Tab-separated table of C-alpha atoms in Angstrom:
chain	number	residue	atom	x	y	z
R	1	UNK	CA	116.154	149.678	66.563
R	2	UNK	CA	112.890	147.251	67.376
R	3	UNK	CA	113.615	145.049	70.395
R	4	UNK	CA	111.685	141.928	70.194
R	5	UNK	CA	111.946	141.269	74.120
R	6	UNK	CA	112.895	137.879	75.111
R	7	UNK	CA	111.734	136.838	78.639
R	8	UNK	CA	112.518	132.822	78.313
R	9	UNK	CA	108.772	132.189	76.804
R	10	UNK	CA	107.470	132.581	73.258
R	11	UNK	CA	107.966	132.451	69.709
R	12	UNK	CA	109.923	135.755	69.583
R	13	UNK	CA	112.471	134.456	66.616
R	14	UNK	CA	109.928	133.764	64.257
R	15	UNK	CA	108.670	137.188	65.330
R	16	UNK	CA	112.351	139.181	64.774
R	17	UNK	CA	112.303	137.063	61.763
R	18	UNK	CA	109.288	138.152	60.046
R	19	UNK	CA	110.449	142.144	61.500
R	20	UNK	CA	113.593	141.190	59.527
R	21	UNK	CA	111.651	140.471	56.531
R	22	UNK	CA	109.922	144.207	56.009
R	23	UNK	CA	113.426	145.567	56.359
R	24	UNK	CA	113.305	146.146	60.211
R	25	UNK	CA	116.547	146.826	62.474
R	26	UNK	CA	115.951	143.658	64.973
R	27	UNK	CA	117.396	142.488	67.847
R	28	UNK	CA	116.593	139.879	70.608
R	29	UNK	CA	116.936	140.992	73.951
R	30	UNK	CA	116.853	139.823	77.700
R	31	UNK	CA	118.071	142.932	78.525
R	32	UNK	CA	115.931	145.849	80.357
R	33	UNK	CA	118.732	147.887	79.627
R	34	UNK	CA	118.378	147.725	75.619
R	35	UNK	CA	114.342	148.074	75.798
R	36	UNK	CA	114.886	151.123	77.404
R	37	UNK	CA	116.994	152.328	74.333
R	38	UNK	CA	114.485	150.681	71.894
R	39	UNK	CA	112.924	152.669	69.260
R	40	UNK	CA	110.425	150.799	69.303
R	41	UNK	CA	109.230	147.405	71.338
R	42	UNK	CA	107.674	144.147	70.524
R	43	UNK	CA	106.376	141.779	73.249
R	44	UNK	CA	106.108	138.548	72.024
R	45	UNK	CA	104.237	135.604	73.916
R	46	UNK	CA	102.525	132.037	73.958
R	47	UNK	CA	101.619	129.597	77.048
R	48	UNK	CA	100.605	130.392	80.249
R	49	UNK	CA	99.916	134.437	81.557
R	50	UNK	CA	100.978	133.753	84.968
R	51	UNK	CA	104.255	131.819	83.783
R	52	UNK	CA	105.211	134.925	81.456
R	53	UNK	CA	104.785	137.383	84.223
R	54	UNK	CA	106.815	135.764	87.223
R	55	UNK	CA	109.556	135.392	84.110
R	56	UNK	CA	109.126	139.329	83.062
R	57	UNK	CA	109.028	140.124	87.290
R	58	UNK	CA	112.570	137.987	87.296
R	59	UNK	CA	114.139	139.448	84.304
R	60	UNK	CA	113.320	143.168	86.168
R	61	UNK	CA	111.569	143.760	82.371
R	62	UNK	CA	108.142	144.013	83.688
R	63	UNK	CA	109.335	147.876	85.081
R	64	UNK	CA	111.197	148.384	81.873
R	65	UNK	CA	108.634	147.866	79.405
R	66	UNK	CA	105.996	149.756	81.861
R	67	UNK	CA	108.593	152.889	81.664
R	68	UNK	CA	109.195	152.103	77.801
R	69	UNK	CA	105.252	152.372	77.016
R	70	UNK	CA	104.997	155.741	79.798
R	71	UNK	CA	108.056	157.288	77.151
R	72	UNK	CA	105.327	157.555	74.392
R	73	UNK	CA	107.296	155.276	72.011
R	74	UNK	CA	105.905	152.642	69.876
R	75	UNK	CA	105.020	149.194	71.658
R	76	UNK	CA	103.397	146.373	70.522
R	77	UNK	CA	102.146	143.206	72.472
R	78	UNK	CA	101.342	139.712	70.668
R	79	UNK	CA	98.961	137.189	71.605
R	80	UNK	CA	99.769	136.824	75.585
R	81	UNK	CA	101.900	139.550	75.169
R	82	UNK	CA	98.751	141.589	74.135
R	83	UNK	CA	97.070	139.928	77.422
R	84	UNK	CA	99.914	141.093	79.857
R	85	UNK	CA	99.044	144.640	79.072
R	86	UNK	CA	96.276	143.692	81.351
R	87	UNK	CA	95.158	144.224	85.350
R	88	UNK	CA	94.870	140.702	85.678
R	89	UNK	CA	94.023	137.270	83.975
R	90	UNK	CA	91.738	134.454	85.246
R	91	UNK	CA	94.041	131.675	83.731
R	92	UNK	CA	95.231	129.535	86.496
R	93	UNK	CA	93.448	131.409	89.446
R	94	UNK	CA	94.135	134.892	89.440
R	95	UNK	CA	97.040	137.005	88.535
R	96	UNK	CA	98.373	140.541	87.784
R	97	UNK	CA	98.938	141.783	84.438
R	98	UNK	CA	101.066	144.882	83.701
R	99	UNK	CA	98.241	146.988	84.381
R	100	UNK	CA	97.972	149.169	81.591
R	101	UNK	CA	95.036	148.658	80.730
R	102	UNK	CA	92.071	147.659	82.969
R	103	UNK	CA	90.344	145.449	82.266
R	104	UNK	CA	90.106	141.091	82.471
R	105	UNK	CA	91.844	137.800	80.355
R	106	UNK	CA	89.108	135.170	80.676
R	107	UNK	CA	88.560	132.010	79.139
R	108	UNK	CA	86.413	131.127	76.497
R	109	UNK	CA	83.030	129.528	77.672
R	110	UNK	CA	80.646	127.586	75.344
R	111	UNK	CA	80.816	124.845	73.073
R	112	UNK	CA	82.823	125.867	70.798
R	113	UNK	CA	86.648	123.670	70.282
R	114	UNK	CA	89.432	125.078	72.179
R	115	UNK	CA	91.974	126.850	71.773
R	116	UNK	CA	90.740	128.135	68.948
R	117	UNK	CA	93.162	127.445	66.283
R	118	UNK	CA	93.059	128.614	62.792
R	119	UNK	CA	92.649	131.666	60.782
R	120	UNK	CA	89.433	133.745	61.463
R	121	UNK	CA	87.760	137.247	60.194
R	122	UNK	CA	88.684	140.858	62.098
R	123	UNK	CA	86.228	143.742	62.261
R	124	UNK	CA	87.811	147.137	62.204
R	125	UNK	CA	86.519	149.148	65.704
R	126	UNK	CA	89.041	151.981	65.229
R	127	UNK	CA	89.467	154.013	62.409
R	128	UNK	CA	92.825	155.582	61.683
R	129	UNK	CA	95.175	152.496	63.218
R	130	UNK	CA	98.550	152.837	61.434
R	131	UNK	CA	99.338	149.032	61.890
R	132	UNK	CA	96.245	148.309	60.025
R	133	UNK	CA	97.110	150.684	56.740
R	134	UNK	CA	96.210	148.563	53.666
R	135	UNK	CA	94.634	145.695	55.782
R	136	UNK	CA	90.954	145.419	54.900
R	137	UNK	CA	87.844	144.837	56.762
R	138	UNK	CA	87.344	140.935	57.132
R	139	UNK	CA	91.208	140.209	56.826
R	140	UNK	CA	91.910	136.879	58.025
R	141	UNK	CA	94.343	136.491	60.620
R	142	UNK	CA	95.731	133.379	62.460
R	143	UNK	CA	94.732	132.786	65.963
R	144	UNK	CA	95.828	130.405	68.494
R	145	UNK	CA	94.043	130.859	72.251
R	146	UNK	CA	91.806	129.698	74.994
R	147	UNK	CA	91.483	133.227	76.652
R	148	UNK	CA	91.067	136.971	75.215
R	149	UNK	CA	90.817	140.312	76.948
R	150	UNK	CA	87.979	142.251	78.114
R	151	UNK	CA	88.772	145.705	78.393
R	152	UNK	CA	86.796	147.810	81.173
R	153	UNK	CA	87.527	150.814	78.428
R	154	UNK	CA	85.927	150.442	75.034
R	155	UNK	CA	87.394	153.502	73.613
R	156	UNK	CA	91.407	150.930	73.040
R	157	UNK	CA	89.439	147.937	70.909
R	158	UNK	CA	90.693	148.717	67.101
R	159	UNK	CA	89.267	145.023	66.109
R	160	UNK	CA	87.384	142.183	67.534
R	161	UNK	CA	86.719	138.656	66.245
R	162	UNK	CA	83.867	136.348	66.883
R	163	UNK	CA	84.124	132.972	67.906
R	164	UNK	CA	81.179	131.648	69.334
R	165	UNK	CA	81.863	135.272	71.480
R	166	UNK	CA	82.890	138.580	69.777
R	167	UNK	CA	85.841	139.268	71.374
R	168	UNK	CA	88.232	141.928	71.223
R	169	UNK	CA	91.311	140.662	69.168
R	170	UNK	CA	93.284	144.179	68.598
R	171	UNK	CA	93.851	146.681	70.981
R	172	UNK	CA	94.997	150.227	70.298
R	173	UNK	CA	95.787	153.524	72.460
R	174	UNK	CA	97.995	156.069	71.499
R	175	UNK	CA	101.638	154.298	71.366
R	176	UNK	CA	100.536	151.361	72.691
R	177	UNK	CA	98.944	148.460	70.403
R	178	UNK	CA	98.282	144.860	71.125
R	179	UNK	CA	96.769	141.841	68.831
R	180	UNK	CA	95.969	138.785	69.960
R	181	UNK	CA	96.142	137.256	66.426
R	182	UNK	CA	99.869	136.294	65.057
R	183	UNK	CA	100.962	138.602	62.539
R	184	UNK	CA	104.380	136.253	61.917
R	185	UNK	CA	101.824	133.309	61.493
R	186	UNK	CA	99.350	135.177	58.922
R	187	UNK	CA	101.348	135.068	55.862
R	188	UNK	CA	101.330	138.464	54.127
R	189	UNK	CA	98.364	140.166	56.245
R	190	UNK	CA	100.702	139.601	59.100
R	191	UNK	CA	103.881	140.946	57.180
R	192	UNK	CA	101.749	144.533	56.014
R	193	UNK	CA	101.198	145.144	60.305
R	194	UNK	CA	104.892	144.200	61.186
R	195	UNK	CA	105.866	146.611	58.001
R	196	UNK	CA	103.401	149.043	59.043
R	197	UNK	CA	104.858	149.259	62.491
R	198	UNK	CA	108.471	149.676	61.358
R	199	UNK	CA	107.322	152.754	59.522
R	200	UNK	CA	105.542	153.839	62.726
R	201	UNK	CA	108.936	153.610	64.784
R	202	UNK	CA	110.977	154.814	61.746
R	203	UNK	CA	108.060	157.889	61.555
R	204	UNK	CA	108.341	158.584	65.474
């Protein structure tokens, strides 16, 4: 069973939906309880990273899905539920992340439009990423963000992206992945890393 963790922010239907799709047991869950049962975990998320976390602190989910990723099961994070993996995030003054992973969520800087909105190119960092079996180098995936990770450890970035930056856009470490691109918003690119991480939990 892949819980699709629902913490009163973020698209997480259209994510069980598109789960649903490649054949994937789905539920929706509020409940710590049931993530600690998962099989495998998806952590949905769009708006503010300081707003998701005081909801995940409420909800007692923030220690459940910190437990779930220490059990060595599969876990993945979307968009600002990539960024929560994170020490801490610049949006809105300061705040803590999850701490998984150190490293920073900053915003972009430049001149270029934002959020940025739309689909854009990945480069592969990582060989060997099972959520990214059959996906090829330059696959366009849909984006929509004003801030993106920076993590202090180079060895976990499986893709970046550039947009007016190269940033990191897919993060990867052992049973742990994160993308800050939509896979239930990038048509059948998106579909072949949801389906890719069903066999993963089906595998483990």
């Amino acid at each position: 069973m892949i819980s699709v963790v629902d913490y009163g922010v973020g698209n997480l239907h259209s994510v069980a939906k598109a789960l649903e799709k490649v054949g994937a047991e789905t539920r929706v869950t509020s409940d710590w309880r049931d993530v600690e049962k998962s099989d495998g975990v998806v952590l949905p998320g769009v708006g503010a990273f300081k707003d998701s976390m005081d909801a995940m602190h409420r909800s007692e989910l923030a220690k459940a899905i910190t437990a779930y990723i220490a059990s060595g099961k599969p876990f993945l994070g979307v968009c600002v539920g990539l960024q929560m993996l994170f020490a801490e995030s610049e949006e809105f003054g300061v705040s803590k992340g999850l701490g998984v992973f150190p490293g920073r969520v900053v915003r972009f800087k430049g001149d270029q439009k934002i959020p940025h909105m739309g689909w854009n190119q990945i480069q592969i960092k990582k060989t060997g990423n099972p959520l990214l079996k059959d996906l090829k180098e330059g696959e366009y995936l849909y984006f929509v963000h004003s801030y993106y990770v920076v993590p202090e450890n180079q060895a976990i970035v499986a893709a970046q992206c550039n947009y007016g930056v190269d940033f990191t856009c897919m993060v990867w470490e052992k049973n742990v992945f994160g993308t800050q691109f939509h896979p239930e918003k990038s048509q059948a690119a998106g579909l072949k890393i949801y389906e890719n991480f069903k066999n993963l939990v089906n595998d483990n």
